[in-house]
Amino acid sequence: MPSHSPSKIFVIGATGAQGMPVVSGLVADKKYSVRALSRDPNSRRAKALLALGNVEILEGTFADEETLRQGFRGCDGAYVNIDGFNSGEKTELFWAIRSYEIAIEEGVKFFVYGNLDYALKKGGYDSKFRTGHYDGKGRIAEWILWQNEENKDRMGAAVFTTGPYMEMAISAWTPMSPTVEDGIATWRVPLGDGAVPHVALEDCSYYARWLFDNAERANGMKLEVAIEQVDYQKLATAFEKVTGHPARYIDTDLETYWTSGSLSRAAKAPAGYNADLADKSTMTVKQNFTGFWNSWKNETVKRDYALLDEIHPNRIKSVEDWLRREDQLGRELGKGSLWERIQPENLYKAPPLLKLSEDNRTGRL
Ligand SMILES: NC(=O)c1ccc[n+]([C@@H]2O[C@H](COP(=O)([O-])OP(=O)(O)OC[C@H]3O[C@@H](n4cnc5c(N)ncnc54)[C@H](OP(=O)(O)O)[C@@H]3O)[C@@H](O)[C@H]2O)c1
């Protein structure tokens, strides 16, 4: 079998919340170089990537065959995270498939697909779990692994399934942004007794690197990661322990969440800022994130934590550990303590976690 170990990796989504740590992890020790696709090469994020060294920027959009071809050409690896919040579910399916096909044609040897759970299927095909930005990726992940059965000697492929970034629970403009009410850190979300398989971006950096470093073993693998199943009472208790300030989780019914919750102002917008609401395949933000919360509430998505411990023995294993590290890191970087960071006057002034919010693409969804 030919070697799949790549040296130069084309990254789609490199300037994003996920892509930034993934690229850092790839180039830090100069083992890999990266060609990063961006529509916006003058953004602070693109400049920060360039400053890492071993990174070049290709200007353009993933929704263009010629750009994709230029991106993959001369690269032997690929990390593809197609932004479904731009394209919407239907268009994401198309460009993800074309990305895989063009990567093979252009001679890529190892293809990592940035994936999310196939929420609808994991919920037993009950439409209450339908989450466009998850299902769009989850379907293609299965398709890629299926193609890979035949193609694995020509181009290896792995599926890297993440989940809601833990960082979103302490950030502005997210489905689980915190509020501070009467001096109490508060999360009002429709989670019931369920739990969210939150991921740590720092660990995503490690796992993505691991996939490229271990391309032979990773060929055909579906690596599904998380810190742990985070129920929000556990989040609040851990937050109190780490910060010394009171915190609470308030289980919120969907109707209230969509009237006054963190995404309520965007409820009627398309889940994908370039998706067309007149197209009946387009989900609204409300429909999309209702499926999202129903999936976590019913805990339809599980992880194999023993496998994660084997692959990444030093991974972050609890929300409390994550909060402790984040508190420490924030202080070191001059962002202040976690408690200070979630105060509304700071939360909504800090650079947003998601580039899409930083660029105000969806009225700051
Ligand atoms: N939020 C979460 O918790 C989470 C967790 C796991 C996965 N995801 C998924 O990750 C994807 C978004 O990535 P992110 O979380 O890193 O969000 P983000 O911070 O908003 O970044 C979006 C990224 O996609 C790129 N992008 C968007 N449209 C593009 C286009 N037409 N052509 C080329 N690049 C384009 C942006 O690049 P430029 O702006 O530089 O062009 C940027 O790098 C979504 O599909 C989302 O479902 C999200």
Tab-separated table of C-alpha atoms and ligand atoms in Angstrom:
chain	number	residue	atom	x	y	z
A	1	MET	CA	0.000	0.000	0.000
A	2	PRO	CA	1.428	3.436	-0.878
A	3	SER	CA	2.221	5.802	1.978
A	4	HIS	CA	-0.541	8.237	2.812
A	5	SER	CA	1.626	10.449	5.033
A	6	PRO	CA	1.210	13.958	3.667
A	7	SER	CA	3.508	16.971	3.930
A	8	LYS	CA	1.489	19.843	2.470
A	9	ILE	CA	-2.126	20.204	3.501
A	10	PHE	CA	-4.874	22.226	1.860
A	11	VAL	CA	-7.205	23.503	4.597
A	12	ILE	CA	-10.749	24.707	3.988
A	13	GLY	CA	-12.076	26.661	6.977
A	14	ALA	CA	-8.563	27.544	8.197
A	15	THR	CA	-9.455	31.006	9.518
A	16	GLY	CA	-12.388	29.682	11.537
A	17	ALA	CA	-12.744	28.847	15.217
A	18	GLN	CA	-11.869	25.262	14.361
A	19	GLY	CA	-9.340	25.893	11.621
A	20	MET	CA	-7.053	28.251	13.561
A	21	PRO	CA	-6.028	25.694	16.224
A	22	VAL	CA	-5.995	22.876	13.654
A	23	VAL	CA	-3.551	24.765	11.420
A	24	SER	CA	-1.415	25.802	14.415
A	25	GLY	CA	-1.148	22.164	15.435
A	26	LEU	CA	-0.080	21.138	11.945
A	27	VAL	CA	2.614	23.734	11.350
A	28	ALA	CA	3.970	24.434	14.852
A	29	ASP	CA	6.970	22.104	14.490
A	30	LYS	CA	7.228	22.600	10.692
A	31	LYS	CA	6.387	18.954	9.976
A	32	TYR	CA	3.597	20.105	7.673
A	33	SER	CA	3.006	23.173	5.598
A	34	VAL	CA	-0.506	24.478	4.984
A	35	ARG	CA	-2.280	26.151	2.105
A	36	ALA	CA	-5.259	27.904	3.685
A	37	LEU	CA	-8.314	28.911	1.689
A	38	SER	CA	-9.864	32.258	2.623
A	39	ARG	CA	-12.211	34.710	0.956
A	40	ASP	CA	-10.622	37.298	3.121
A	41	PRO	CA	-6.793	37.184	3.014
A	42	ASN	CA	-6.461	40.570	4.743
A	43	SER	CA	-8.441	39.576	7.833
A	44	ARG	CA	-6.660	39.530	11.183
A	45	ARG	CA	-7.145	35.764	11.267
A	46	ALA	CA	-5.537	35.189	7.873
A	47	LYS	CA	-2.645	37.388	8.963
A	48	ALA	CA	-2.306	35.438	12.210
A	49	LEU	CA	-2.092	32.221	10.197
A	50	LEU	CA	0.586	33.669	7.928
A	51	ALA	CA	2.567	34.731	10.991
A	52	LEU	CA	2.817	31.066	12.044
A	53	GLY	CA	5.185	30.497	9.118
A	54	ASN	CA	4.748	27.494	6.817
A	55	VAL	CA	1.317	28.820	5.834
A	56	GLU	CA	0.252	30.336	2.532
A	57	ILE	CA	-3.189	31.780	1.813
A	58	LEU	CA	-5.187	30.978	-1.303
A	59	GLU	CA	-7.855	33.608	-1.862
A	60	GLY	CA	-11.221	32.286	-2.968
A	61	THR	CA	-14.369	30.392	-2.115
A	62	PHE	CA	-14.996	26.668	-1.699
A	63	ALA	CA	-18.060	27.148	-3.903
A	64	ASP	CA	-15.929	27.219	-7.032
A	65	GLU	CA	-14.398	24.238	-8.810
A	66	GLU	CA	-11.394	26.115	-10.161
A	67	THR	CA	-10.512	27.396	-6.694
A	68	LEU	CA	-10.849	23.928	-5.200
A	69	ARG	CA	-8.631	22.528	-7.943
A	70	GLN	CA	-6.015	25.213	-7.342
A	71	GLY	CA	-6.191	24.504	-3.630
A	72	PHE	CA	-5.709	20.751	-3.822
A	73	ARG	CA	-3.128	20.867	-6.632
A	74	GLY	CA	0.366	20.292	-5.270
A	75	CYS	CA	-0.945	19.317	-1.844
A	76	ASP	CA	-0.832	15.723	-0.633
A	77	GLY	CA	-3.133	16.273	2.353
A	78	ALA	CA	-6.494	17.985	2.855
A	79	TYR	CA	-8.522	19.130	5.850
A	80	VAL	CA	-11.975	20.092	4.677
A	81	ASN	CA	-14.422	21.897	6.933
A	82	ILE	CA	-17.089	23.313	4.631
A	83	ASP	CA	-19.017	26.062	6.413
A	84	GLY	CA	-22.636	24.977	6.384
A	85	PHE	CA	-23.629	28.237	8.068
A	86	ASN	CA	-22.637	29.923	4.845
A	87	SER	CA	-23.989	27.465	2.286
A	88	GLY	CA	-26.939	25.899	4.076
A	89	GLU	CA	-27.480	22.142	4.161
A	90	LYS	CA	-28.300	21.452	0.511
A	91	THR	CA	-25.416	23.355	-1.030
A	92	GLU	CA	-22.988	21.980	1.550
A	93	LEU	CA	-23.776	18.443	0.360
A	94	PHE	CA	-22.741	19.364	-3.175
A	95	TRP	CA	-19.493	21.173	-2.384
A	96	ALA	CA	-18.389	18.581	0.128
A	97	ILE	CA	-18.815	15.852	-2.486
A	98	ARG	CA	-17.017	17.888	-5.134
A	99	SER	CA	-14.198	18.593	-2.677
A	100	TYR	CA	-13.640	14.865	-2.171
A	101	GLU	CA	-13.811	14.128	-5.892
A	102	ILE	CA	-11.471	16.950	-6.915
A	103	ALA	CA	-9.018	16.046	-4.144
A	104	ILE	CA	-8.680	12.526	-5.580
A	105	GLU	CA	-8.359	13.846	-9.100
A	106	GLU	CA	-5.609	16.267	-8.059
A	107	GLY	CA	-3.561	13.550	-6.355
A	108	VAL	CA	-4.196	14.226	-2.656
A	109	LYS	CA	-3.069	11.212	-0.606
A	110	PHE	CA	-4.959	11.759	2.639
A	111	PHE	CA	-8.250	13.575	3.097
A	112	VAL	CA	-9.680	14.537	6.497
A	113	TYR	CA	-13.315	15.541	6.497
A	114	GLY	CA	-14.402	17.956	9.250
A	115	ASN	CA	-17.648	16.344	10.291
A	116	LEU	CA	-20.588	16.615	12.649
A	117	ASP	CA	-22.938	13.854	13.790
A	118	TYR	CA	-25.690	12.649	11.497
A	119	ALA	CA	-28.211	13.835	14.085
A	120	LEU	CA	-31.322	12.708	12.209
A	121	LYS	CA	-30.022	9.152	11.767
A	122	LYS	CA	-28.722	8.935	15.343
A	123	GLY	CA	-32.178	10.042	16.478
A	124	GLY	CA	-33.752	7.097	14.632
A	125	TYR	CA	-34.815	9.228	11.617
A	126	ASP	CA	-37.334	11.082	13.796
A	127	SER	CA	-37.588	14.531	12.226
A	128	LYS	CA	-37.578	16.247	15.593
A	129	PHE	CA	-33.817	15.591	15.547
A	130	ARG	CA	-33.282	17.062	12.098
A	131	THR	CA	-30.396	19.517	12.313
A	132	GLY	CA	-29.350	20.768	8.883
A	133	HIS	CA	-25.847	21.815	9.777
A	134	TYR	CA	-25.214	18.403	11.375
A	135	ASP	CA	-27.033	16.172	8.891
A	136	GLY	CA	-25.438	17.892	5.894
A	137	LYS	CA	-22.027	16.841	7.157
A	138	GLY	CA	-23.073	13.502	8.666
A	139	ARG	CA	-24.498	12.173	5.394
A	140	ILE	CA	-21.375	13.105	3.461
A	141	ALA	CA	-19.135	11.517	6.083
A	142	GLU	CA	-20.866	8.189	5.431
A	143	TRP	CA	-20.607	8.706	1.703
A	144	ILE	CA	-16.878	9.457	1.993
A	145	LEU	CA	-16.184	6.337	4.061
A	146	TRP	CA	-18.128	4.332	1.515
A	147	GLN	CA	-16.130	5.791	-1.390
A	148	ASN	CA	-13.002	5.149	0.613
A	149	GLU	CA	-13.661	1.404	0.584
A	150	GLU	CA	-12.763	1.466	-3.100
A	151	ASN	CA	-10.387	4.439	-3.131
A	152	LYS	CA	-8.340	3.921	0.009
A	153	ASP	CA	-5.129	2.966	-1.803
A	154	ARG	CA	-5.323	5.968	-4.109
A	155	MET	CA	-6.404	8.532	-1.479
A	156	GLY	CA	-6.928	7.634	2.161
A	157	ALA	CA	-9.750	9.364	4.022
A	158	ALA	CA	-10.772	9.882	7.637
A	159	VAL	CA	-13.816	11.489	9.125
A	160	PHE	CA	-13.241	13.757	12.110
A	161	THR	CA	-16.490	14.292	14.002
A	162	THR	CA	-16.460	17.137	16.488
A	163	GLY	CA	-19.386	18.817	18.244
A	164	PRO	CA	-20.344	22.101	19.886
A	165	TYR	CA	-17.180	23.873	20.979
A	166	MET	CA	-16.966	24.139	24.769
A	167	GLU	CA	-15.806	27.700	24.121
A	168	MET	CA	-19.334	28.539	22.917
A	169	ALA	CA	-20.662	28.279	26.478
A	170	ILE	CA	-18.532	31.274	27.492
A	171	SER	CA	-18.801	33.267	24.247
A	172	ALA	CA	-21.121	35.849	22.739
A	173	TRP	CA	-23.498	35.166	19.809
A	174	THR	CA	-23.783	31.391	20.297
A	175	PRO	CA	-26.685	28.996	21.035
A	176	MET	CA	-25.455	28.682	24.641
A	177	SER	CA	-24.125	32.155	25.441
A	178	PRO	CA	-24.228	32.859	29.172
A	179	THR	CA	-25.967	35.750	30.883
A	180	VAL	CA	-25.191	37.243	34.282
A	181	GLU	CA	-28.403	37.795	36.227
A	182	ASP	CA	-28.356	39.232	39.753
A	183	GLY	CA	-24.665	38.382	39.950
A	184	ILE	CA	-25.232	34.743	38.920
A	185	ALA	CA	-23.738	33.202	35.793
A	186	THR	CA	-26.736	31.708	34.032
A	187	TRP	CA	-27.296	29.332	31.138
A	188	ARG	CA	-30.904	29.253	29.912
A	189	VAL	CA	-31.091	26.474	27.347
A	190	PRO	CA	-33.649	23.800	26.343
A	191	LEU	CA	-31.575	20.833	27.515
A	192	GLY	CA	-33.754	19.131	30.169
A	193	ASP	CA	-31.701	16.407	31.849
A	194	GLY	CA	-29.681	15.867	28.709
A	195	ALA	CA	-26.045	16.649	27.989
A	196	VAL	CA	-23.970	18.176	25.218
A	197	PRO	CA	-20.907	16.310	23.890
A	198	HIS	CA	-18.857	19.505	23.928
A	199	VAL	CA	-15.404	19.504	22.358
A	200	ALA	CA	-12.307	21.455	23.345
A	201	LEU	CA	-10.721	23.268	20.404
A	202	GLU	CA	-7.295	22.656	21.920
A	203	ASP	CA	-7.911	18.912	21.711
A	204	CYS	CA	-9.253	19.227	18.146
A	205	SER	CA	-5.847	20.578	17.251
A	206	TYR	CA	-4.243	17.434	18.695
A	207	TYR	CA	-6.708	15.001	17.103
A	208	ALA	CA	-6.440	16.563	13.642
A	209	ARG	CA	-2.660	16.373	13.845
A	210	TRP	CA	-2.921	12.776	15.065
A	211	LEU	CA	-4.972	11.810	12.008
A	212	PHE	CA	-2.292	13.115	9.625
A	213	ASP	CA	0.559	11.666	11.698
A	214	ASN	CA	-1.166	8.264	11.724
A	215	ALA	CA	-2.623	8.281	8.244
A	216	GLU	CA	-2.238	4.513	7.761
A	217	ARG	CA	-4.250	3.655	10.880
A	218	ALA	CA	-6.615	6.577	10.352
A	219	ASN	CA	-7.474	5.561	6.788
A	220	GLY	CA	-11.185	4.690	6.884
A	221	MET	CA	-11.575	5.858	10.479
A	222	LYS	CA	-14.491	7.796	11.898
A	223	LEU	CA	-12.974	9.635	14.863
A	224	GLU	CA	-15.755	11.064	17.022
A	225	VAL	CA	-14.499	13.297	19.808
A	226	ALA	CA	-15.729	15.153	22.903
A	227	ILE	CA	-14.561	16.155	26.365
A	228	GLU	CA	-17.455	14.366	28.079
A	229	GLN	CA	-21.249	14.498	28.053
A	230	VAL	CA	-21.703	17.949	29.613
A	231	ASP	CA	-24.992	18.377	31.428
A	232	TYR	CA	-25.453	22.013	32.283
A	233	GLN	CA	-25.911	21.489	36.021
A	234	LYS	CA	-22.412	20.022	35.894
A	235	LEU	CA	-21.260	23.047	33.889
A	236	ALA	CA	-22.727	25.449	36.471
A	237	THR	CA	-21.282	23.533	39.443
A	238	ALA	CA	-17.847	23.395	37.811
A	239	PHE	CA	-18.033	27.103	36.976
A	240	GLU	CA	-18.757	27.916	40.633
A	241	LYS	CA	-15.877	25.741	41.765
A	242	VAL	CA	-13.387	27.272	39.342
A	243	THR	CA	-14.408	30.936	39.628
A	244	GLY	CA	-15.787	31.121	43.171
A	245	HIS	CA	-18.887	32.886	41.803
A	246	PRO	CA	-22.449	31.559	41.728
A	247	ALA	CA	-23.732	29.884	38.574
A	248	ARG	CA	-26.894	28.080	37.536
A	249	TYR	CA	-28.540	26.200	34.715
A	250	ILE	CA	-32.168	26.989	34.000
A	251	ASP	CA	-33.921	24.421	31.868
A	252	THR	CA	-35.875	26.506	29.383
A	253	ASP	CA	-38.728	25.318	27.209
A	254	LEU	CA	-38.239	25.735	23.477
A	255	GLU	CA	-40.896	28.395	23.179
A	256	THR	CA	-39.202	30.636	25.753
A	257	TYR	CA	-35.778	29.932	24.259
A	258	TRP	CA	-37.027	31.065	20.841
A	259	THR	CA	-38.720	34.127	22.311
A	260	SER	CA	-35.920	35.439	24.501
A	261	GLY	CA	-32.937	33.061	24.269
A	262	SER	CA	-29.533	33.804	22.762
A	263	LEU	CA	-30.539	32.931	19.172
A	264	SER	CA	-34.065	34.310	19.297
A	265	ARG	CA	-33.394	37.357	17.170
A	266	ALA	CA	-32.155	35.132	14.354
A	267	ALA	CA	-34.956	32.549	14.649
A	268	LYS	CA	-36.514	33.256	11.267
A	269	ALA	CA	-33.248	33.655	9.347
A	270	PRO	CA	-32.048	30.863	7.073
A	271	ALA	CA	-29.602	28.430	8.705
A	272	GLY	CA	-26.943	29.417	6.187
A	273	TYR	CA	-26.513	33.051	5.211
A	274	ASN	CA	-26.322	32.209	1.523
A	275	ALA	CA	-29.240	29.768	1.665
A	276	ASP	CA	-32.534	30.886	0.198
A	277	LEU	CA	-35.588	30.778	2.447
A	278	ALA	CA	-37.771	30.562	-0.646
A	279	ASP	CA	-36.156	27.160	-1.296
A	280	LYS	CA	-38.189	24.704	0.751
A	281	SER	CA	-35.084	22.668	1.557
A	282	THR	CA	-33.739	25.568	3.641
A	283	MET	CA	-34.216	25.273	7.379
A	284	THR	CA	-34.633	28.367	9.504
A	285	VAL	CA	-32.295	28.933	12.425
A	286	LYS	CA	-35.188	28.007	14.696
A	287	GLN	CA	-35.890	24.712	12.937
A	288	ASN	CA	-32.213	23.851	12.722
A	289	PHE	CA	-31.348	24.563	16.344
A	290	THR	CA	-34.534	22.967	17.636
A	291	GLY	CA	-33.225	19.669	16.209
A	292	PHE	CA	-29.838	20.472	17.715
A	293	TRP	CA	-31.226	20.907	21.248
A	294	ASN	CA	-33.565	17.912	20.907
A	295	SER	CA	-30.531	15.757	20.064
A	296	TRP	CA	-28.665	16.815	23.207
A	297	LYS	CA	-31.773	16.660	25.382
A	298	ASN	CA	-32.331	13.054	24.352
A	299	GLU	CA	-28.615	12.201	24.344
A	300	THR	CA	-28.800	10.477	20.980
A	301	VAL	CA	-25.102	11.146	20.341
A	302	LYS	CA	-22.484	9.101	22.209
A	303	ARG	CA	-18.708	8.868	22.222
A	304	ASP	CA	-16.158	6.097	22.772
A	305	TYR	CA	-14.137	7.766	25.517
A	306	ALA	CA	-11.821	4.745	25.937
A	307	LEU	CA	-10.679	5.196	22.332
A	308	LEU	CA	-10.124	8.910	22.928
A	309	ASP	CA	-8.058	8.130	26.043
A	310	GLU	CA	-5.912	5.794	23.957
A	311	ILE	CA	-5.390	8.298	21.128
A	312	HIS	CA	-4.950	11.340	23.360
A	313	PRO	CA	-4.025	10.270	26.901
A	314	ASN	CA	-3.670	13.900	28.050
A	315	ARG	CA	-6.954	15.034	26.587
A	316	ILE	CA	-9.228	17.346	28.591
A	317	LYS	CA	-11.547	14.882	30.308
A	318	SER	CA	-14.046	17.036	32.193
A	319	VAL	CA	-15.787	20.370	31.889
A	320	GLU	CA	-14.199	21.356	35.180
A	321	ASP	CA	-10.698	20.739	33.797
A	322	TRP	CA	-11.614	22.687	30.692
A	323	LEU	CA	-12.892	25.677	32.703
A	324	ARG	CA	-9.804	25.635	34.917
A	325	ARG	CA	-7.473	25.704	31.915
A	326	GLU	CA	-9.506	28.383	30.192
A	327	ASP	CA	-9.536	30.560	33.309
A	328	GLN	CA	-5.753	30.241	33.626
A	329	LEU	CA	-5.146	30.790	29.911
A	330	GLY	CA	-7.403	33.858	29.818
A	331	ARG	CA	-5.506	35.423	32.705
A	332	GLU	CA	-2.164	34.697	31.019
A	333	LEU	CA	-3.372	36.257	27.768
A	334	GLY	CA	-4.642	39.363	29.559
A	335	LYS	CA	-8.320	38.595	28.846
A	336	GLY	CA	-9.107	38.473	32.562
A	337	SER	CA	-10.642	35.703	34.657
A	338	LEU	CA	-13.543	33.635	33.346
A	339	TRP	CA	-15.867	35.513	35.675
A	340	GLU	CA	-14.709	38.819	34.235
A	341	ARG	CA	-14.920	37.545	30.685
A	342	ILE	CA	-18.588	36.567	30.875
A	343	GLN	CA	-19.725	39.949	32.197
A	344	PRO	CA	-21.859	41.390	29.377
A	345	GLU	CA	-19.727	44.516	28.979
A	346	ASN	CA	-16.722	42.253	28.288
A	347	LEU	CA	-18.440	39.311	26.588
A	348	TYR	CA	-19.874	41.411	23.781
A	349	LYS	CA	-16.663	43.419	23.326
A	350	ALA	CA	-14.253	40.500	22.982
A	351	PRO	CA	-13.399	39.256	19.477
A	352	PRO	CA	-16.075	36.640	18.685
A	353	LEU	CA	-15.182	32.954	18.700
A	354	LEU	CA	-16.754	32.360	15.299
A	355	LYS	CA	-15.419	34.225	12.288
A	356	LEU	CA	-18.947	34.389	10.921
A	357	SER	CA	-19.924	36.504	13.955
A	358	GLU	CA	-16.752	38.565	13.725
A	359	ASP	CA	-17.658	39.383	10.126
A	360	ASN	CA	-21.281	40.067	11.063
A	361	ARG	CA	-22.415	37.726	8.331
A	362	THR	CA	-25.814	36.856	9.808
A	363	GLY	CA	-26.698	39.826	11.891
A	364	ARG	CA	-24.278	38.315	14.421
A	365	LEU	CA	-25.999	35.009	14.758
B	1	LIG	N1	-19.778	26.252	16.278
B	1	LIG	C1	-19.472	25.013	16.632
B	1	LIG	O1	-19.507	24.647	17.814
B	1	LIG	C2	-19.038	24.019	15.590
B	1	LIG	C3	-18.463	22.841	16.022
B	1	LIG	C4	-18.022	21.929	15.072
B	1	LIG	C5	-18.206	22.197	13.725
B	1	LIG	N2	-18.800	23.348	13.340
B	1	LIG	C6	-18.977	23.565	11.904
B	1	LIG	O2	-17.833	24.230	11.407
B	1	LIG	C7	-18.201	25.024	10.253
B	1	LIG	C8	-17.764	26.434	10.478
B	1	LIG	O3	-16.429	26.506	10.926
B	1	LIG	P1	-16.076	27.255	12.280
B	1	LIG	O4	-16.802	26.608	13.368
B	1	LIG	O5	-14.601	27.343	12.351
B	1	LIG	O6	-16.773	28.694	12.064
B	1	LIG	P2	-16.210	30.165	11.789
B	1	LIG	O7	-15.294	30.579	12.877
B	1	LIG	O8	-17.385	31.015	11.519
B	1	LIG	O9	-15.343	29.994	10.459
B	1	LIG	C9	-15.905	29.813	9.200
B	1	LIG	C10	-14.786	29.369	8.291
B	1	LIG	O10	-15.305	28.950	7.032
B	1	LIG	C11	-14.657	29.694	6.001
B	1	LIG	N3	-15.585	29.916	4.915
B	1	LIG	C12	-16.888	30.269	4.986
B	1	LIG	N4	-17.413	30.379	3.764
B	1	LIG	C13	-16.428	30.100	2.883
B	1	LIG	C14	-16.341	30.042	1.471
B	1	LIG	N5	-17.390	30.286	0.688
B	1	LIG	N6	-15.158	29.705	0.931
B	1	LIG	C15	-14.075	29.468	1.688
B	1	LIG	N7	-14.083	29.485	3.041
B	1	LIG	C16	-15.248	29.802	3.625
B	1	LIG	C17	-14.206	30.997	6.645
B	1	LIG	O11	-13.111	31.515	5.895
B	1	LIG	P3	-12.981	33.047	5.378
B	1	LIG	O12	-14.015	33.872	6.103
B	1	LIG	O13	-11.573	33.396	5.746
B	1	LIG	O14	-13.224	32.947	3.923
B	1	LIG	C18	-13.778	30.464	8.018
B	1	LIG	O15	-12.505	29.899	7.925
B	1	LIG	C19	-19.695	24.918	10.117
B	1	LIG	O16	-20.022	23.997	9.110
B	1	LIG	C20	-20.150	24.431	11.486
B	1	LIG	O17	-21.341	23.673	11.404
B	1	LIG	C21	-19.178	24.292	14.242
